[in-house]
Amino acid sequence: MHAGSCNRSPARRGARCVSGGPLSDVCYTYLKEALLAPLREAGRVDGVLLAMHGSMVTVSEGDPEGDLLACVREIVGPDVPVVMTLDLHAYVTARMVHHATGLVSFTHYPHDDTYTTGERGARLLFDALHGKTKPVIALAKVPLLAAGCKGMTFGDGPMAHLTRRARETEKQPGVLSISCFQIHPNNDQPEMGSGAVVITDDDPELARHTALSFAEECWARRFEFEPEVVSVAEAVTRGRAADGAVLLVDTSDYAGCGAPGDSVALLRELLALCVTERCFTMTVDPTAARI
Ligand SMILES: [Zn+2]
């Protein structure tokens, strides 16, 4: 669940916002109740599919998705399948694994597979509730916190290799789903780390083994996640020497990751170097904007 606007339709409940700081407890309690109340009122349900991001934190709750899953499980009981879809940058916890029947993440970064992730989650849910499968989940992580710059799932980067192997391994009998997670590194929670969630058909040992092998590959490739970092002056100098349009990206102030977007480091360097080429920069500064 993202916070922000809230869809009040009883059949489809949801809220979303862009990245930012921790959600207030008041807002989280409101959203949580808005989500859980219809489920309580619904009486007996066949299954529950929750579409979450997975990296939200609130002022008092570091694992809101785990909290929601625990509450949903308490309402529907132990036998109703509960599946949650997640972002590839989700913070997956032992509590989530404990309460969920299935956890399925995006397989692409950039995330262009939100729709098909929903389909994968729904398929897992329907197969379980029709008794075709008995999903068991294993989570394995290594203490790897890396910026997203090298986390693309196409090309030759570490996540691309992991993703391709995941799709191959999913063809094995008994393997229902493999989700490789590269944690959103700016969170600060006790179970931080990157790795994989593996779901098998009633084979806990296969799930555990497979999840471990993906976590180990994450660790083996850990240095491949490191982007080349240059100083602002060096970046501007290199940019000026390049042909055509140049994109200078300040990843430490990336608003998509929850940063405020108010850094003037690039702008300052452009001015200091007396750059005369046409430049466009963005800075969040409401006071300056008002003036
Ligand atoms: Zn993401």
Coordinates of C-alpha atoms and ligand atoms in Angstrom, one line a residue:
M1 CA 0.0 0.0 0.0
H2 CA 1.2 3.5 -0.9
A3 CA -0.3 6.4 1.0
G4 CA -2.0 9.4 -0.5
S5 CA -5.3 9.2 -2.3
C6 CA -7.6 6.5 -1.2
N7 CA -10.1 4.7 -3.4
R8 CA -13.3 4.3 -1.4
S9 CA -15.1 1.8 -3.6
P10 CA -15.8 -1.3 -1.4
A11 CA -14.8 -3.7 -4.1
R12 CA -11.4 -2.1 -4.9
R13 CA -9.6 -0.5 -2.0
G14 CA -6.3 1.2 -2.6
A15 CA -4.1 4.2 -1.9
R16 CA -0.9 5.5 -3.4
C17 CA 1.7 8.2 -3.3
V18 CA 5.2 8.9 -4.4
S19 CA 8.3 8.1 -2.3
G20 CA 8.9 10.1 0.8
G21 CA 9.5 9.9 4.5
P22 CA 7.8 7.5 7.0
L23 CA 4.0 7.6 6.9
S24 CA 2.3 9.1 10.0
D25 CA 0.7 6.6 12.4
V26 CA -2.7 8.3 12.0
C27 CA -2.6 7.9 8.3
Y28 CA -1.4 4.3 8.4
T29 CA -4.2 3.4 10.9
Y30 CA -6.8 5.1 8.7
L31 CA -5.6 3.3 5.6
K32 CA -5.2 -0.1 7.4
E33 CA -8.8 0.1 8.7
A34 CA -10.1 1.2 5.3
L35 CA -8.5 -1.9 3.8
L36 CA -9.4 -4.4 6.6
A37 CA -13.0 -3.3 7.4
P38 CA -14.6 -4.5 4.2
L39 CA -12.7 -7.8 4.6
R40 CA -14.2 -8.2 8.1
E41 CA -17.6 -7.4 6.8
A42 CA -17.4 -9.7 3.8
G43 CA -17.7 -12.8 5.9
R44 CA -16.2 -15.9 4.4
V45 CA -14.0 -15.2 1.4
D46 CA -12.3 -17.7 -1.0
G47 CA -9.0 -15.9 -1.2
V48 CA -7.2 -12.6 -0.8
L49 CA -4.9 -10.9 -3.3
L50 CA -3.1 -7.8 -2.1
A51 CA -1.1 -5.5 -4.5
M52 CA 1.5 -3.7 -2.4
H53 CA 4.8 -2.0 -3.0
G54 CA 6.6 -3.4 0.0
S55 CA 9.1 -0.7 1.0
M56 CA 6.8 1.6 3.0
V57 CA 7.5 2.3 6.7
T58 CA 5.5 4.2 9.1
V59 CA 6.6 6.2 12.2
S60 CA 6.0 3.2 14.5
E61 CA 5.8 0.2 12.1
G62 CA 8.9 -0.9 10.1
D63 CA 7.0 -3.7 8.3
P64 CA 3.5 -2.5 7.4
E65 CA 3.1 -5.3 4.8
G66 CA 3.9 -7.9 7.4
D67 CA 1.4 -6.2 9.8
L68 CA -1.3 -6.2 7.1
L69 CA -0.7 -9.8 6.2
A70 CA -0.9 -10.8 9.9
C71 CA -4.2 -8.9 10.2
V72 CA -5.6 -10.4 7.0
R73 CA -4.6 -13.8 8.1
E74 CA -6.3 -13.3 11.5
I75 CA -9.5 -12.3 9.8
V76 CA -9.7 -15.0 7.1
G77 CA -8.2 -17.8 9.1
P78 CA -5.3 -20.3 8.4
D79 CA -6.8 -22.1 5.3
V80 CA -7.7 -19.2 3.0
P81 CA -5.0 -18.5 0.5
V82 CA -3.5 -15.0 0.8
V83 CA -1.2 -13.8 -2.0
M84 CA 0.7 -10.4 -2.1
T85 CA 2.3 -8.9 -5.1
L86 CA 5.3 -6.6 -4.5
D87 CA 7.8 -4.3 -6.1
L88 CA 11.2 -5.8 -6.9
H89 CA 12.6 -3.3 -4.3
A90 CA 10.4 -4.6 -1.5
Y91 CA 11.5 -5.2 2.0
V92 CA 10.4 -8.8 2.5
T93 CA 10.3 -10.0 6.1
A94 CA 10.0 -13.3 7.9
R95 CA 6.6 -12.1 9.2
M96 CA 5.4 -11.6 5.6
V97 CA 6.6 -15.1 4.7
H98 CA 4.9 -16.6 7.8
H99 CA 1.5 -15.2 7.0
A100 CA 1.4 -15.2 3.2
T101 CA 0.5 -18.2 1.0
G102 CA 2.5 -16.5 -1.8
L103 CA 4.7 -13.4 -2.4
V104 CA 5.3 -12.5 -6.0
S105 CA 7.4 -9.5 -7.1
F106 CA 7.9 -7.6 -10.4
T107 CA 10.5 -9.4 -12.5
H108 CA 11.5 -6.3 -14.5
Y109 CA 13.4 -3.1 -13.5
P110 CA 12.4 -0.7 -14.9
H111 CA 9.0 -1.9 -13.7
D112 CA 7.0 -2.5 -16.9
D113 CA 5.5 -5.7 -15.8
T114 CA 3.0 -4.5 -13.1
Y115 CA 0.0 -6.0 -15.0
T116 CA 1.6 -9.4 -15.6
T117 CA 2.8 -9.5 -11.9
G118 CA -0.8 -9.2 -10.9
E119 CA -1.7 -12.0 -13.3
R120 CA 1.1 -14.2 -11.8
G121 CA -0.2 -13.5 -8.3
A122 CA -3.8 -14.2 -9.2
R123 CA -2.8 -17.5 -10.9
L124 CA -0.9 -18.6 -7.8
L125 CA -3.9 -17.7 -5.7
F126 CA -6.5 -19.5 -8.0
D127 CA -4.4 -22.6 -8.3
A128 CA -4.0 -22.7 -4.5
L129 CA -7.7 -22.2 -3.8
H130 CA -8.7 -24.8 -6.4
G131 CA -6.5 -27.2 -4.7
K132 CA -4.2 -27.6 -7.7
T133 CA -1.1 -26.6 -5.7
K134 CA 0.1 -26.3 -2.1
P135 CA 2.4 -23.3 -2.2
V136 CA 5.3 -23.2 0.3
I137 CA 7.6 -20.2 0.6
A138 CA 11.3 -19.8 1.4
L139 CA 13.1 -16.5 1.8
A140 CA 16.9 -16.1 1.7
K141 CA 18.8 -12.9 2.0
V142 CA 22.4 -11.6 2.1
P143 CA 23.4 -8.3 3.7
L144 CA 23.6 -6.5 0.4
L145 CA 22.4 -2.9 0.1
A146 CA 23.1 -1.5 -3.3
A147 CA 21.9 1.6 -5.2
G148 CA 19.5 0.8 -8.1
C149 CA 21.8 2.1 -10.8
K150 CA 23.2 -1.3 -11.7
G151 CA 20.0 -3.1 -10.9
M152 CA 18.4 -3.2 -14.3
T153 CA 17.0 -6.6 -15.3
F154 CA 18.0 -6.4 -18.9
G155 CA 21.5 -6.4 -20.4
D156 CA 24.6 -7.7 -18.6
G157 CA 24.1 -6.5 -15.0
P158 CA 23.9 -8.7 -11.9
M159 CA 20.1 -8.5 -11.6
A160 CA 19.7 -9.3 -15.3
H161 CA 21.7 -12.5 -14.8
L162 CA 19.7 -13.4 -11.7
T163 CA 16.4 -12.7 -13.5
R164 CA 17.3 -14.9 -16.5
R165 CA 18.2 -17.7 -14.2
A166 CA 15.0 -17.3 -12.2
R167 CA 12.9 -17.7 -15.4
E168 CA 14.9 -20.8 -16.3
T169 CA 14.6 -22.3 -12.9
E170 CA 10.8 -21.7 -12.8
K171 CA 10.6 -24.3 -15.6
Q172 CA 11.7 -27.0 -13.1
P173 CA 8.9 -29.3 -11.9
G174 CA 7.6 -28.2 -8.5
V175 CA 8.9 -24.6 -8.7
L176 CA 5.9 -22.2 -8.8
S177 CA 7.6 -18.8 -8.6
I178 CA 10.9 -17.1 -8.0
S179 CA 11.1 -13.4 -7.1
C180 CA 14.6 -11.8 -6.9
F181 CA 14.6 -8.8 -4.6
Q182 CA 17.1 -5.9 -4.6
I183 CA 16.1 -4.1 -1.5
H184 CA 15.4 -0.4 -1.5
P185 CA 18.7 0.6 0.2
N186 CA 17.7 3.8 1.9
N187 CA 15.4 2.1 4.4
D188 CA 16.8 1.4 7.8
Q189 CA 15.2 -1.8 9.2
P190 CA 16.5 -4.9 11.0
E191 CA 16.0 -7.4 8.2
M192 CA 17.5 -5.4 5.4
G193 CA 19.2 -7.3 2.6
S194 CA 18.8 -8.6 -1.0
G195 CA 17.9 -12.1 -2.1
A196 CA 15.0 -14.2 -3.3
V197 CA 11.6 -15.6 -2.4
V198 CA 11.0 -19.0 -3.9
I199 CA 7.6 -20.7 -3.9
T200 CA 7.3 -24.4 -4.6
D201 CA 4.5 -26.9 -4.7
D202 CA 4.6 -28.5 -1.3
D203 CA 8.4 -29.0 -1.3
P204 CA 9.9 -26.9 1.5
E205 CA 13.4 -28.3 0.9
L206 CA 13.4 -27.4 -2.8
A207 CA 12.2 -23.9 -1.9
R208 CA 14.8 -23.4 0.8
H209 CA 17.6 -24.7 -1.4
T210 CA 16.6 -22.6 -4.5
A211 CA 16.2 -19.4 -2.4
L212 CA 19.6 -19.9 -0.9
S213 CA 21.3 -20.4 -4.3
F214 CA 19.8 -17.1 -5.5
A215 CA 20.9 -15.3 -2.4
E216 CA 24.4 -16.8 -2.8
E217 CA 24.5 -15.6 -6.4
C218 CA 23.5 -12.1 -5.2
W219 CA 26.5 -12.2 -2.8
A220 CA 28.9 -13.5 -5.4
R221 CA 27.9 -10.7 -7.7
R222 CA 27.9 -8.0 -5.0
F223 CA 30.6 -5.9 -6.5
E224 CA 28.9 -5.8 -9.9
F225 CA 26.1 -3.8 -8.2
E226 CA 28.6 -0.9 -7.5
P227 CA 28.1 2.0 -9.9
E228 CA 31.0 4.1 -11.0
V229 CA 30.8 7.2 -8.8
V230 CA 32.5 10.5 -9.9
S231 CA 32.7 13.9 -8.3
V232 CA 30.2 16.5 -9.5
A233 CA 33.0 18.5 -11.1
E234 CA 34.2 15.4 -13.0
A235 CA 30.7 14.6 -14.1
V236 CA 30.1 18.1 -15.5
T237 CA 33.5 18.1 -17.2
R238 CA 32.9 14.7 -18.8
G239 CA 29.4 15.9 -19.8
R240 CA 30.7 19.0 -21.5
A241 CA 33.2 16.9 -23.5
A242 CA 30.5 14.6 -24.8
D243 CA 28.5 15.1 -28.0
G244 CA 24.8 15.8 -28.0
A245 CA 22.4 15.9 -25.0
V246 CA 23.9 14.8 -21.7
L247 CA 21.9 13.7 -18.7
L248 CA 23.6 14.4 -15.3
V249 CA 21.9 12.3 -12.6
D250 CA 22.3 13.1 -9.0
T251 CA 21.4 9.7 -7.6
S252 CA 21.9 10.7 -4.0
D253 CA 19.0 13.2 -4.4
Y254 CA 16.7 11.1 -6.5
A255 CA 13.1 12.0 -5.7
G256 CA 11.9 8.6 -7.0
C257 CA 13.8 7.0 -4.1
G258 CA 12.3 9.4 -1.5
A259 CA 15.0 12.1 -1.5
P260 CA 13.7 15.7 -1.3
G261 CA 15.1 16.7 -4.7
D262 CA 16.4 20.0 -3.2
S263 CA 20.1 19.5 -3.8
V264 CA 21.8 22.3 -5.7
A265 CA 25.2 20.4 -6.0
L266 CA 24.9 20.1 -9.8
L267 CA 23.6 23.6 -10.3
R268 CA 26.4 25.1 -8.2
E269 CA 29.1 23.2 -10.2
L270 CA 27.5 24.3 -13.5
L271 CA 27.7 27.9 -12.3
A272 CA 31.2 27.5 -10.9
L273 CA 32.5 26.2 -14.2
C274 CA 30.7 29.0 -16.1
V275 CA 28.9 26.5 -18.3
T276 CA 27.3 28.4 -21.2
E277 CA 25.7 25.4 -22.9
R278 CA 21.9 25.3 -22.4
C279 CA 21.0 23.4 -19.2
F280 CA 17.8 22.4 -17.5
T281 CA 17.9 21.5 -13.8
M282 CA 15.2 20.8 -11.3
T283 CA 15.3 21.8 -7.7
V284 CA 12.5 21.5 -5.2
D285 CA 12.5 24.9 -3.4
P286 CA 9.0 26.2 -2.6
T287 CA 10.3 29.5 -1.1
A288 CA 12.3 30.3 -4.2
A289 CA 9.4 29.3 -6.4
R290 CA 7.1 31.7 -4.5
I291 CA 9.5 34.6 -4.9
Ligands
ZN1 ZN 11.0 -0.6 -7.5

